[in-house]
PDB file of C-alpha atoms in Angstrom:
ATOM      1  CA  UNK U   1      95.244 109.517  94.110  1.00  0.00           C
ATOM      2  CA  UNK U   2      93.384 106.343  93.979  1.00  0.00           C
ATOM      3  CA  UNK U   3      89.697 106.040  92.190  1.00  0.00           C
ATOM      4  CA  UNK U   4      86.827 104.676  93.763  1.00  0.00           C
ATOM      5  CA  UNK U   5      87.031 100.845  92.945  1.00  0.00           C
ATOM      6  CA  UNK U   6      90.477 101.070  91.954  1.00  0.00           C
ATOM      7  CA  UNK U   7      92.790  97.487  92.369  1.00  0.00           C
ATOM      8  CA  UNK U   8      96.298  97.515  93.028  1.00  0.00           C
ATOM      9  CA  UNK U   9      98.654  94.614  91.692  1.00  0.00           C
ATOM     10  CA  UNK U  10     100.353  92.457  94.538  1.00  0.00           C
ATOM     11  CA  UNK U  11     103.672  91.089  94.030  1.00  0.00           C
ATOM     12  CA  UNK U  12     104.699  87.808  95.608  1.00  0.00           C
ATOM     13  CA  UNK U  13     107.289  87.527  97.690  1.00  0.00           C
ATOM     14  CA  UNK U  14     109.416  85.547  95.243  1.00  0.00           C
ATOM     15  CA  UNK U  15     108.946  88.058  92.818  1.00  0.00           C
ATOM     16  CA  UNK U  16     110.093  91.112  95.403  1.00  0.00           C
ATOM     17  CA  UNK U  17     113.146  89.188  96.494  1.00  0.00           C
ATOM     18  CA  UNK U  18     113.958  88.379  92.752  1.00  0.00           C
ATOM     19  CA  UNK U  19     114.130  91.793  91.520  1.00  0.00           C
ATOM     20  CA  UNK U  20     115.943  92.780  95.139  1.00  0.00           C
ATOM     21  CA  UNK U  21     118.663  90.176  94.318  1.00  0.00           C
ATOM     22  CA  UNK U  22     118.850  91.413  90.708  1.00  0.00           C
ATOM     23  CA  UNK U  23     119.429  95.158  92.476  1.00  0.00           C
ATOM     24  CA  UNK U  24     121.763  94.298  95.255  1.00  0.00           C
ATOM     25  CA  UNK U  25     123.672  90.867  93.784  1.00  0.00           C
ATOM     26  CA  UNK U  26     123.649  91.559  90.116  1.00  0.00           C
ATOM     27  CA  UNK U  27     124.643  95.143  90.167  1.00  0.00           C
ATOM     28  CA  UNK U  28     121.687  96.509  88.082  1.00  0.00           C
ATOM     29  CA  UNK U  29     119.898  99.779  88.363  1.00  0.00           C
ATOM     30  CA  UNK U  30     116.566 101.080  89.609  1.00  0.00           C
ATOM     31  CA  UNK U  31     115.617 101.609  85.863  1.00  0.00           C
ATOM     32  CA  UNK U  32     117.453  98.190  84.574  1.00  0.00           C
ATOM     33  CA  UNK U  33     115.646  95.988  86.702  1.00  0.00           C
ATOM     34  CA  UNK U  34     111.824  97.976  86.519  1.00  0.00           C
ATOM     35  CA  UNK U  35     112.620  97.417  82.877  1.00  0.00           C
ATOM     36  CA  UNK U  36     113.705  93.529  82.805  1.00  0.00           C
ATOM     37  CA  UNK U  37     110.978  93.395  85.267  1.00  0.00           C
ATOM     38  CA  UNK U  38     107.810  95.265  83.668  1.00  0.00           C
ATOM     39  CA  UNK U  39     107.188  97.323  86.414  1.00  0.00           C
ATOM     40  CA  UNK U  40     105.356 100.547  86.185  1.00  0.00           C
ATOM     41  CA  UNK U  41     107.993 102.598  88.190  1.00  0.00           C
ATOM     42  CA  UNK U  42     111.610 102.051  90.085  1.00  0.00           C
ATOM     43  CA  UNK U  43     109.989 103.634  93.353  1.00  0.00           C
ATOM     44  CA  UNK U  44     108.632  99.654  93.736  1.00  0.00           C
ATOM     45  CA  UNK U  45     112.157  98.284  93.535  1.00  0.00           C
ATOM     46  CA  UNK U  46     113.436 101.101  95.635  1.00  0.00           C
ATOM     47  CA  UNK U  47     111.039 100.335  98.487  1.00  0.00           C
ATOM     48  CA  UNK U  48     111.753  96.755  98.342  1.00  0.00           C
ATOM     49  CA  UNK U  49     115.297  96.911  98.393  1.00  0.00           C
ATOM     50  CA  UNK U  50     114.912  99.716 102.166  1.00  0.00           C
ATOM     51  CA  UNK U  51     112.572  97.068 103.525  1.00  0.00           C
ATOM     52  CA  UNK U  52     114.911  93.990 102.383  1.00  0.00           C
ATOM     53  CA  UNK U  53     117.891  95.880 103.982  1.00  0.00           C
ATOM     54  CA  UNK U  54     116.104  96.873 107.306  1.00  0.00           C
ATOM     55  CA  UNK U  55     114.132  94.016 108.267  1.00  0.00           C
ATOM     56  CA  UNK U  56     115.440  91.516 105.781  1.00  0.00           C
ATOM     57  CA  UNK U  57     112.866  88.859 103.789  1.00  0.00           C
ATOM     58  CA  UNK U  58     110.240  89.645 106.222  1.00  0.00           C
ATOM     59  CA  UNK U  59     110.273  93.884 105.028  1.00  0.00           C
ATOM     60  CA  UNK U  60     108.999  92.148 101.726  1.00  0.00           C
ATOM     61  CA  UNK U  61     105.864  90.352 103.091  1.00  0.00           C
ATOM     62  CA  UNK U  62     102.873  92.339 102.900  1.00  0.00           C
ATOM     63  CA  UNK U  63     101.787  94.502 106.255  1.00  0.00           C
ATOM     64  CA  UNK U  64      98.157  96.034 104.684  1.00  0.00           C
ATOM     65  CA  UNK U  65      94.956  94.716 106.047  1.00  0.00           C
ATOM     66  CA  UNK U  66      93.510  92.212 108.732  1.00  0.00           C
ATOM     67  CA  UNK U  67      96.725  90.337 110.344  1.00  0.00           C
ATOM     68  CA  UNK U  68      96.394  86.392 110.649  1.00  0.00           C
ATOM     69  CA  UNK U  69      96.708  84.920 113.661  1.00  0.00           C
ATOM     70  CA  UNK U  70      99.453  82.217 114.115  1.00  0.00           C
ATOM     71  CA  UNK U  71      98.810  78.941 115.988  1.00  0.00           C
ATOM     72  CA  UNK U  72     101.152  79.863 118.771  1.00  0.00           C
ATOM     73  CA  UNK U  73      98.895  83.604 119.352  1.00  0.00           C
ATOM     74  CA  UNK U  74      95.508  81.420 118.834  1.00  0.00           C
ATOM     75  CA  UNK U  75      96.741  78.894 121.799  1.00  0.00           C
ATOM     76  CA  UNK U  76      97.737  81.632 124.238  1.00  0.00           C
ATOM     77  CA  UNK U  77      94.652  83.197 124.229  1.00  0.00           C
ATOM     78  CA  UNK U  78      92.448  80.155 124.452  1.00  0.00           C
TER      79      UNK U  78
END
């Protein structure tokens, strides 16, 4: 459980599709790639690799927080 004040580490999107590609192209483990990686634990790379195979790049992008609006949403509602 988190602590009050507690900050979490945020991965680019590079990085997340870098350690996917090292899972899915090179053929390494879970374990392997936390390791080459220096990753606390596999269930990252696990969780990248569901999102990256259900909604492709965009299942790595980060979905917590405040969404931005894009130009085309900002124009339709003016």
């Amino acid at each position: 459980m988190p602590v009050k004040g507690q900050t979490f580490k945020n991965y680019s999107v590079e990085f997340k599709l870098q350690a996917v590609k090292m899972y899915l192209d090179q053929g390494m483990g879970y374990n392997r790639v936390t390791r080459e990686l220096d990753l606390i634990s596999s269930s990252y790379i696990r969780r990248w690799v569901k999102n990256y195979r259900e909604l492709g790049i965009e299942g790595l992008r980060e979905r917590r927080g405040r969404r931005k609006m894009t130009t085309e949403v900002a124009l339709k509602l003016k």
